[in-house]
mmCIF file of C-alpha atoms and ligand atoms in Angstrom:
data_model
loop_
_atom_site.group_PDB
_atom_site.id
_atom_site.type_symbol
_atom_site.label_atom_id
_atom_site.label_comp_id
_atom_site.label_asym_id
_atom_site.label_seq_id
_atom_site.Cartn_x
_atom_site.Cartn_y
_atom_site.Cartn_z
ATOM 1 C CA MET A 175 259.068 127.996 -27.502
ATOM 2 C CA MET A 176 262.597 126.005 -29.063
ATOM 3 C CA ALA A 177 264.252 129.148 -27.448
ATOM 4 C CA ASP A 178 262.276 128.644 -23.995
ATOM 5 C CA VAL A 179 263.447 125.078 -23.949
ATOM 6 C CA GLN A 180 266.790 125.901 -24.616
ATOM 7 C CA GLU A 181 267.017 128.715 -22.384
ATOM 8 C CA ALA A 182 265.397 126.470 -19.347
ATOM 9 C CA PHE A 183 268.269 124.033 -20.016
ATOM 10 C CA LEU A 184 271.053 126.422 -19.761
ATOM 11 C CA HIS A 185 269.153 127.620 -16.739
ATOM 12 C CA GLY A 186 269.170 124.130 -14.951
ATOM 13 C CA GLN A 187 272.978 123.933 -16.284
ATOM 14 C CA LEU A 188 273.738 127.479 -14.546
ATOM 15 C CA LEU A 189 271.990 126.558 -11.267
ATOM 16 C CA GLU A 190 273.935 122.950 -11.225
ATOM 17 C CA ARG A 191 277.420 125.200 -11.969
ATOM 18 C CA ARG A 192 276.520 127.441 -9.045
ATOM 19 C CA GLN A 193 276.200 124.843 -6.778
ATOM 20 C CA ARG A 194 279.143 123.304 -7.420
ATOM 21 C CA LEU A 195 281.251 126.402 -6.848
ATOM 22 C CA GLU A 196 279.525 127.231 -3.557
ATOM 23 C CA THR A 197 280.539 123.623 -2.612
ATOM 24 C CA ALA A 198 284.097 124.069 -3.774
ATOM 25 C CA LEU A 199 284.359 127.677 -2.337
ATOM 26 C CA ALA A 200 283.071 126.191 1.280
ATOM 27 C CA SER A 201 286.162 124.303 1.099
ATOM 28 C CA SER A 202 288.692 127.145 -0.161
ATOM 29 C CA ARG A 203 287.300 130.488 1.020
ATOM 30 C CA ARG A 204 289.926 132.814 -0.642
ATOM 31 C CA ASN A 205 289.946 131.127 -4.055
ATOM 32 C CA GLU A 206 289.737 134.355 -6.225
ATOM 33 C CA SER A 207 288.987 132.677 -9.550
ATOM 34 C CA LEU A 208 286.106 130.597 -7.911
ATOM 35 C CA ARG A 209 284.312 133.726 -6.669
ATOM 36 C CA GLN A 210 285.096 135.214 -9.957
ATOM 37 C CA LEU A 211 283.268 132.320 -11.747
ATOM 38 C CA LEU A 212 280.314 132.317 -9.139
ATOM 39 C CA HIS A 213 280.134 136.412 -10.179
ATOM 40 C CA GLU A 214 279.741 135.594 -13.601
ATOM 41 C CA VAL A 215 277.283 132.552 -13.350
ATOM 42 C CA ASP A 216 275.235 135.021 -10.924
ATOM 43 C CA SER A 217 275.229 137.480 -13.612
ATOM 44 C CA ALA A 218 274.151 134.870 -16.332
ATOM 45 C CA LEU A 219 271.349 134.448 -14.214
ATOM 46 C CA GLU A 220 270.098 137.832 -13.603
ATOM 47 C CA ARG A 221 270.360 138.325 -17.183
ATOM 48 C CA MET A 222 267.487 135.618 -17.686
ATOM 49 C CA GLU A 223 265.980 137.133 -14.967
ATOM 50 C CA ALA A 224 266.030 140.455 -16.827
ATOM 51 C CA GLY A 225 265.066 139.437 -20.644
ATOM 52 C CA THR A 226 268.987 139.896 -21.465
ATOM 53 C CA PHE A 227 270.509 136.329 -21.581
ATOM 54 C CA GLY A 228 272.077 135.568 -25.148
ATOM 55 C CA ILE A 229 272.165 139.346 -26.161
ATOM 56 C CA CYS A 230 275.612 140.985 -27.347
ATOM 57 C CA GLU A 231 276.513 143.993 -24.647
ATOM 58 C CA THR A 232 278.026 145.655 -27.407
ATOM 59 C CA CYS A 233 275.729 145.498 -30.368
ATOM 60 C CA HIS A 234 272.394 144.211 -28.787
ATOM 61 C CA ASP A 235 272.232 141.296 -31.730
ATOM 62 C CA ASN A 236 271.912 137.850 -30.569
ATOM 63 C CA VAL A 237 274.891 135.774 -29.400
ATOM 64 C CA GLU A 238 275.746 132.824 -31.569
ATOM 65 C CA LYS A 239 273.187 130.011 -30.067
ATOM 66 C CA ASP A 240 275.990 127.382 -30.771
ATOM 67 C CA ARG A 241 278.440 129.345 -28.371
ATOM 68 C CA LEU A 242 275.774 129.919 -25.610
ATOM 69 C CA ILE A 243 275.136 126.173 -25.402
ATOM 70 C CA ALA A 244 278.707 125.392 -24.921
ATOM 71 C CA ASP A 245 279.208 128.076 -22.555
ATOM 72 C CA PRO A 246 276.073 129.865 -21.126
ATOM 73 C CA LEU A 247 278.752 132.731 -19.914
ATOM 74 C CA VAL A 248 279.350 134.288 -23.042
ATOM 75 C CA ARG A 249 278.126 137.959 -23.121
ATOM 76 C CA TYR A 250 279.587 138.836 -26.964
ATOM 77 C CA CYS A 251 278.903 137.598 -30.240
ATOM 78 C CA LEU A 252 281.709 136.988 -32.396
ATOM 79 C CA ASP A 253 281.958 140.136 -34.051
ATOM 80 C CA HIS A 254 282.853 142.046 -30.482
ATOM 81 C CA LEU A 255 285.087 139.653 -28.641
ATOM 82 C CA THR A 256 288.381 141.461 -27.387
ATOM 83 C CA ALA A 257 291.488 140.514 -28.779
ATOM 84 C CA SER A 258 292.795 138.396 -26.384
ATOM 85 C CA GLN A 259 288.968 136.370 -26.072
ATOM 86 C CA ARG A 260 289.296 135.911 -30.008
ATOM 87 C CA ARG A 261 292.805 134.305 -29.326
ATOM 88 C CA ALA A 262 291.386 131.919 -26.715
ATOM 89 C CA LEU A 263 288.377 131.182 -29.140
ATOM 90 C CA GLU A 264 290.718 130.366 -32.141
ATOM 91 C CA GLN A 265 293.118 128.384 -29.827
ATOM 92 C CA ASP A 266 290.068 126.202 -28.311
ATOM 93 C CA LEU A 267 288.589 126.064 -31.871
ATOM 94 C CA GLU A 268 291.752 124.744 -32.993
ATOM 95 C CA LEU A 269 291.921 122.036 -30.028
ATOM 96 C CA ALA A 270 288.336 120.541 -30.612
ATOM 97 C CA SER A 271 289.156 120.384 -34.325
ATOM 98 C CA GLN A 272 292.005 117.677 -33.442
ATOM 99 C CA LEU A 273 290.234 116.143 -30.997
ATOM 100 C CA GLN A 274 287.462 115.412 -33.912
ATOM 101 C CA ARG A 275 289.830 114.556 -36.280
ATOM 102 C CA GLY A 276 291.067 112.018 -33.600
ATOM 103 C CA LEU A 277 287.888 110.344 -33.885
ATOM 104 C CA LEU A 278 287.769 109.612 -37.437
ATOM 105 C CA PRO A 279 288.877 106.385 -38.854
ATOM 106 C CA ARG A 280 291.678 105.674 -41.139
ATOM 107 C CA ARG A 281 290.808 107.088 -44.553
ATOM 108 C CA ASN A 282 291.117 103.617 -46.477
ATOM 109 C CA LEU A 283 290.100 100.402 -44.793
ATOM 110 C CA ALA A 284 290.184 97.081 -45.714
ATOM 111 C CA PHE A 285 288.116 94.229 -44.031
ATOM 112 C CA ALA A 286 287.635 90.542 -45.063
ATOM 113 C CA GLY A 287 285.427 91.078 -47.980
ATOM 114 C CA TRP A 288 285.154 95.189 -47.998
ATOM 115 C CA GLU A 289 287.336 98.016 -48.662
ATOM 116 C CA VAL A 290 285.783 101.498 -47.356
ATOM 117 C CA CYS A 291 287.013 105.185 -48.274
ATOM 118 C CA TYR A 292 285.502 108.610 -47.096
ATOM 119 C CA HIS A 293 286.123 112.073 -47.643
ATOM 120 C CA TYR A 294 285.289 114.156 -44.544
ATOM 121 C CA ARG A 295 285.203 118.043 -45.150
ATOM 122 C CA PRO A 296 284.248 120.627 -42.303
ATOM 123 C CA LEU A 297 282.627 123.812 -43.062
ATOM 124 C CA GLY A 298 284.884 125.353 -40.307
ATOM 125 C CA LEU A 299 287.411 124.168 -37.796
ATOM 126 C CA VAL A 300 284.722 121.769 -36.691
ATOM 127 C CA SER A 301 282.063 119.305 -37.946
ATOM 128 C CA GLY A 302 278.566 118.043 -37.286
ATOM 129 C CA ASP A 303 279.083 114.861 -39.376
ATOM 130 C CA TYR A 304 279.570 111.748 -37.948
ATOM 131 C CA CYS A 305 281.405 109.022 -39.774
ATOM 132 C CA ASP A 306 282.876 106.024 -38.157
ATOM 133 C CA VAL A 307 283.766 102.504 -39.167
ATOM 134 C CA LEU A 308 283.616 99.991 -36.501
ATOM 135 C CA THR A 309 284.086 96.023 -36.009
ATOM 136 C CA HIS A 310 283.259 93.773 -33.018
ATOM 137 C CA GLN A 311 285.932 93.182 -30.099
ATOM 138 C CA ASN A 312 283.963 89.498 -29.685
ATOM 139 C CA GLY A 313 285.418 87.524 -32.878
ATOM 140 C CA SER A 314 282.730 88.321 -35.099
ATOM 141 C CA GLU A 315 283.669 89.274 -38.898
ATOM 142 C CA ASP A 316 280.804 92.040 -39.223
ATOM 143 C CA VAL A 317 282.047 95.500 -39.745
ATOM 144 C CA TYR A 318 279.950 98.748 -39.107
ATOM 145 C CA PHE A 319 279.882 101.713 -41.303
ATOM 146 C CA ALA A 320 278.009 105.057 -39.882
ATOM 147 C CA LEU A 321 277.492 108.323 -41.263
ATOM 148 C CA GLY A 322 275.463 110.702 -39.801
ATOM 149 C CA ASP A 323 274.749 114.503 -39.636
ATOM 150 C CA VAL A 324 274.008 116.448 -36.487
ATOM 151 C CA SER A 325 271.314 119.509 -36.596
ATOM 152 C CA GLY A 326 273.233 122.886 -36.610
ATOM 153 C CA LYS A 327 277.044 123.626 -36.959
ATOM 154 C CA GLY A 328 279.735 124.759 -35.037
ATOM 155 C CA VAL A 329 281.049 123.860 -31.805
ATOM 156 C CA ALA A 330 277.428 122.521 -30.415
ATOM 157 C CA ALA A 331 277.185 120.137 -33.285
ATOM 158 C CA CYS A 332 280.869 119.057 -32.829
ATOM 159 C CA MET A 333 280.345 118.171 -29.500
ATOM 160 C CA LEU A 334 277.048 116.166 -30.286
ATOM 161 C CA MET A 335 279.381 114.338 -33.064
ATOM 162 C CA SER A 336 281.546 113.302 -30.585
ATOM 163 C CA GLN A 337 278.685 111.827 -28.015
ATOM 164 C CA LEU A 338 277.048 110.038 -30.976
ATOM 165 C CA HIS A 339 280.689 108.423 -31.661
ATOM 166 C CA ALA A 340 280.791 107.165 -27.852
ATOM 167 C CA ILE A 341 277.011 105.962 -27.905
ATOM 168 C CA PHE A 342 277.949 103.749 -31.396
ATOM 169 C CA ARG A 343 281.203 102.590 -30.112
ATOM 170 C CA THR A 344 279.660 101.315 -26.706
ATOM 171 C CA LEU A 345 276.529 99.611 -28.559
ATOM 172 C CA VAL A 346 278.315 98.108 -31.449
ATOM 173 C CA ALA A 347 280.515 96.490 -29.163
ATOM 174 C CA SER A 348 277.107 95.239 -27.107
ATOM 175 C CA GLY A 349 276.821 92.996 -30.269
ATOM 176 C CA LEU A 350 272.545 93.938 -30.239
ATOM 177 C CA PRO A 351 270.946 93.661 -33.820
ATOM 178 C CA VAL A 352 271.388 96.657 -36.017
ATOM 179 C CA GLN A 353 267.500 97.729 -35.430
ATOM 180 C CA ALA A 354 267.861 97.322 -31.684
ATOM 181 C CA LEU A 355 271.027 98.881 -31.801
ATOM 182 C CA VAL A 356 270.007 102.212 -33.359
ATOM 183 C CA GLU A 357 266.637 102.403 -30.881
ATOM 184 C CA ARG A 358 269.010 102.078 -27.994
ATOM 185 C CA ALA A 359 271.129 104.742 -29.376
ATOM 186 C CA GLY A 360 268.064 106.601 -30.399
ATOM 187 C CA ARG A 361 266.889 107.047 -26.562
ATOM 188 C CA VAL A 362 270.517 107.535 -25.002
ATOM 189 C CA PHE A 363 270.723 110.324 -27.576
ATOM 190 C CA CYS A 364 267.255 111.419 -26.908
ATOM 191 C CA GLN A 365 267.801 111.282 -23.111
ATOM 192 C CA SER A 366 270.748 113.378 -22.831
ATOM 193 C CA THR A 367 270.310 116.398 -25.562
ATOM 194 C CA ILE A 368 268.268 119.192 -25.651
ATOM 195 C CA SER A 369 265.184 118.608 -27.373
ATOM 196 C CA SER A 370 266.087 121.303 -30.322
ATOM 197 C CA LEU A 371 268.773 119.029 -31.858
ATOM 198 C CA PHE A 372 268.715 115.986 -33.444
ATOM 199 C CA ALA A 373 270.542 113.609 -35.821
ATOM 200 C CA THR A 374 270.241 111.933 -39.087
ATOM 201 C CA LEU A 375 271.909 108.970 -39.359
ATOM 202 C CA VAL A 376 272.757 105.904 -41.643
ATOM 203 C CA LEU A 377 274.165 102.438 -39.878
ATOM 204 C CA VAL A 378 275.325 99.810 -42.304
ATOM 205 C CA ARG A 379 276.083 96.188 -40.679
ATOM 206 C CA ALA A 380 277.945 93.884 -43.556
ATOM 207 C CA GLY A 381 278.640 90.404 -43.069
ATOM 208 C CA GLN A 382 281.780 88.407 -44.882
ATOM 209 C CA ALA A 383 279.412 86.893 -47.499
ATOM 210 C CA GLY A 384 278.142 90.310 -49.128
ATOM 211 C CA ASN A 385 274.935 90.368 -46.996
ATOM 212 C CA ILE A 386 274.373 94.133 -45.545
ATOM 213 C CA GLU A 387 271.521 95.345 -43.291
ATOM 214 C CA VAL A 388 270.732 99.224 -43.524
ATOM 215 C CA CYS A 389 268.779 101.209 -40.725
ATOM 216 C CA ASN A 390 268.302 104.786 -42.070
ATOM 217 C CA ALA A 391 267.133 107.075 -39.658
ATOM 218 C CA GLY A 392 265.922 110.362 -41.304
ATOM 219 C CA HIS A 393 269.165 110.500 -43.535
ATOM 220 C CA CYS A 394 269.710 111.031 -47.145
ATOM 221 C CA PRO A 395 269.185 107.380 -48.933
ATOM 222 C CA ALA A 396 272.072 105.397 -48.910
ATOM 223 C CA LEU A 397 273.243 104.390 -53.034
ATOM 224 C CA LEU A 398 273.624 100.973 -53.586
ATOM 225 C CA GLN A 399 275.557 100.569 -56.914
ATOM 226 C CA GLN A 400 275.191 96.939 -58.564
ATOM 227 C CA GLY A 401 276.781 97.369 -62.210
ATOM 228 C CA GLY A 402 275.091 100.509 -63.768
ATOM 229 C CA ALA A 403 272.019 100.312 -61.835
ATOM 230 C CA VAL A 404 271.454 102.541 -58.377
ATOM 231 C CA THR A 405 268.785 101.490 -55.850
ATOM 232 C CA GLU A 406 267.888 104.015 -53.055
ATOM 233 C CA LEU A 407 267.627 102.782 -49.736
ATOM 234 C CA GLY A 408 265.793 105.578 -47.967
ATOM 235 C CA ALA A 409 264.589 106.643 -44.450
ATOM 236 C CA THR A 410 262.449 103.572 -42.609
ATOM 237 C CA GLY A 411 262.507 106.435 -39.313
ATOM 238 C CA VAL A 412 262.917 109.685 -38.022
ATOM 239 C CA PRO A 413 266.166 111.404 -37.091
ATOM 240 C CA LEU A 414 267.638 110.288 -33.981
ATOM 241 C CA GLY A 415 266.771 112.614 -31.051
ATOM 242 C CA LEU A 416 263.175 113.979 -31.832
ATOM 243 C CA PHE A 417 261.365 110.946 -30.124
ATOM 244 C CA CYS A 418 263.153 108.875 -27.320
ATOM 245 C CA GLU A 419 260.930 105.715 -28.812
ATOM 246 C CA GLY A 420 261.699 105.791 -32.377
ATOM 247 C CA VAL A 421 261.124 102.812 -34.336
ATOM 248 C CA TYR A 422 264.163 101.910 -37.238
ATOM 249 C CA PRO A 423 263.242 98.989 -39.056
ATOM 250 C CA ILE A 424 266.320 97.686 -41.327
ATOM 251 C CA GLN A 425 266.460 97.109 -44.925
ATOM 252 C CA SER A 426 268.698 94.236 -46.168
ATOM 253 C CA ALA A 427 270.220 93.425 -49.480
ATOM 254 C CA GLU A 428 272.795 91.379 -50.884
ATOM 255 C CA MET A 429 276.228 92.572 -52.244
ATOM 256 C CA ALA A 430 278.091 90.990 -55.356
ATOM 257 C CA CYS A 431 281.614 91.520 -55.672
ATOM 258 C CA GLY A 432 282.068 94.718 -57.194
ATOM 259 C CA ASP A 433 279.070 96.486 -55.916
ATOM 260 C CA THR A 434 279.446 99.605 -53.797
ATOM 261 C CA LEU A 435 277.103 101.455 -51.166
ATOM 262 C CA LEU A 436 277.418 105.025 -51.033
ATOM 263 C CA LEU A 437 276.553 107.016 -48.155
ATOM 264 C CA TYR A 438 276.642 110.953 -47.824
ATOM 265 C CA THR A 439 275.549 113.864 -45.965
ATOM 266 C CA ASP A 440 273.363 116.358 -47.251
ATOM 267 C CA GLY A 441 276.269 118.941 -47.508
ATOM 268 C CA VAL A 442 276.943 116.967 -50.658
ATOM 269 C CA SER A 443 273.286 117.340 -52.243
ATOM 270 C CA GLU A 444 272.434 120.735 -51.037
ATOM 271 C CA ALA A 445 275.748 122.090 -52.307
ATOM 272 C CA ARG A 446 275.240 125.219 -54.387
ATOM 273 C CA SER A 447 277.128 126.607 -57.613
ATOM 274 C CA ALA A 448 277.809 130.342 -57.835
ATOM 275 C CA ASN A 449 274.810 130.934 -59.624
ATOM 276 C CA GLU A 450 272.703 129.144 -56.500
ATOM 277 C CA ALA A 451 271.700 126.391 -58.404
ATOM 278 C CA GLU A 452 271.464 123.270 -56.134
ATOM 279 C CA TYR A 453 273.934 119.884 -56.705
ATOM 280 C CA GLY A 454 270.663 117.458 -55.862
ATOM 281 C CA ALA A 455 270.580 113.897 -55.018
ATOM 282 C CA GLU A 456 269.671 113.343 -58.967
ATOM 283 C CA ARG A 457 272.939 114.313 -60.100
ATOM 284 C CA LEU A 458 275.011 112.530 -57.465
ATOM 285 C CA LYS A 459 272.937 109.087 -58.425
ATOM 286 C CA LYS A 460 273.166 109.475 -61.765
ATOM 287 C CA LEU A 461 277.073 110.064 -61.348
ATOM 288 C CA VAL A 462 277.071 106.973 -59.469
ATOM 289 C CA ALA A 463 275.134 104.813 -61.821
ATOM 290 C CA SER A 464 277.967 106.193 -64.426
ATOM 291 C CA LYS A 465 280.748 104.574 -62.360
ATOM 292 C CA PRO A 466 280.642 100.924 -62.243
ATOM 293 C CA GLY A 467 283.675 99.089 -61.519
ATOM 294 C CA LEU A 468 285.648 101.714 -59.578
ATOM 295 C CA SER A 469 287.368 101.195 -56.211
ATOM 296 C CA ALA A 470 285.929 102.555 -53.222
ATOM 297 C CA GLN A 471 288.688 105.248 -53.308
ATOM 298 C CA ALA A 472 288.186 106.050 -56.758
ATOM 299 C CA LEU A 473 284.301 106.198 -56.561
ATOM 300 C CA VAL A 474 284.590 109.281 -53.622
ATOM 301 C CA ALA A 475 287.634 110.871 -55.641
ATOM 302 C CA ALA A 476 284.805 110.927 -58.886
ATOM 303 C CA CYS A 477 282.222 112.425 -56.354
ATOM 304 C CA ILE A 478 284.273 114.944 -55.303
ATOM 305 C CA ASP A 479 285.781 116.088 -58.541
ATOM 306 C CA ASP A 480 282.422 116.287 -60.023
ATOM 307 C CA LEU A 481 280.851 118.094 -56.977
ATOM 308 C CA ASP A 482 284.093 120.521 -56.991
ATOM 309 C CA ASP A 483 283.328 121.091 -60.978
ATOM 310 C CA PHE A 484 279.745 122.117 -60.043
ATOM 311 C CA GLN A 485 280.635 124.749 -57.387
ATOM 312 C CA ALA A 486 283.574 125.919 -59.271
ATOM 313 C CA GLY A 487 284.947 127.761 -56.097
ATOM 314 C CA ALA A 488 281.428 128.898 -54.881
ATOM 315 C CA PRO A 489 281.717 128.647 -50.950
ATOM 316 C CA LEU A 490 280.763 125.773 -48.881
ATOM 317 C CA LEU A 491 277.516 126.106 -46.988
ATOM 318 C CA ASP A 492 277.429 122.866 -44.875
ATOM 319 C CA ASP A 493 279.733 120.351 -43.708
ATOM 320 C CA LEU A 494 280.202 117.379 -45.936
ATOM 321 C CA THR A 495 281.066 113.732 -46.310
ATOM 322 C CA ILE A 496 280.922 111.085 -48.758
ATOM 323 C CA MET A 497 281.735 107.377 -47.791
ATOM 324 C CA ALA A 498 281.900 104.098 -50.348
ATOM 325 C CA VAL A 499 281.681 100.871 -48.987
ATOM 326 C CA ARG A 500 282.668 98.037 -51.797
ATOM 327 C CA CYS A 501 282.067 94.558 -51.694
ATOM 328 C CA VAL A 502 285.345 92.742 -52.902
ATOM 329 C CA ALA A 503 284.768 89.052 -51.740
HETATM 330 ZN ZN1 ZN B 144 277.937 141.972 -30.766
#
């Protein structure tokens, strides 16, 4: 079913490309590279007809799904690219990685009443984690902190991450209340993505007086550290992209000077040690409770140190991000 939906989507994309190529060819008949592209689009459409679309022509295994979504013309799995194809792919990934790094906020930021620090660790060159710090351009002192996780990994997830980035940049500037903002973002995201992909997300609006509003769309709970106590602010809605009409009630809290809100993606809580034990949300929560009084930067460093100790060199399984927002008013 999921595969059918994706193939129908890619089929539509190919037909659209075909039309554009024909239009372009109409005005430059002798353009060989356009002809070659048209030929490749037609042969992809033929493979769909024949039921061989998405199957590597060398080993007859499935081609990686995220690569097909990014480019429906690919015909070989990663293991069976030619040397020049492999080089081109590596260069593309390196560029995507640079573009994605350019979307991240500065690592340590201070605003009226708040300091924020984050650690962003992609599994490969690109990440499906979304991380941003946004301010109003209209004179309001509110600051927005966003952390999200797009389903899947690799290039397709990275593309959706940049889409989320653009959607929230636009909507925050519109000055909508948090709940309305996330609901609208959910509709836009839902309409612009294939239905098998979605994103979990926490959006926080922080006011100058220490008041916060938290909207959690199917994401790991935000951890509110106040002294040695930690309160979880869990999901109040489903991930974005699952339903166009999702409803996202907000949770409010008052933070005093020294209180910290910690956001993380499941790459942290689901990290594994060499003997396959899971790091777990409970361990993170206990750690945060045991570290009151740290700066945002020091708390993030303590979390990463503990995680690295636990993993002891075991391979990363997912993109991971941790963000700490500390009230310093
Ligand atoms: Zn292959």
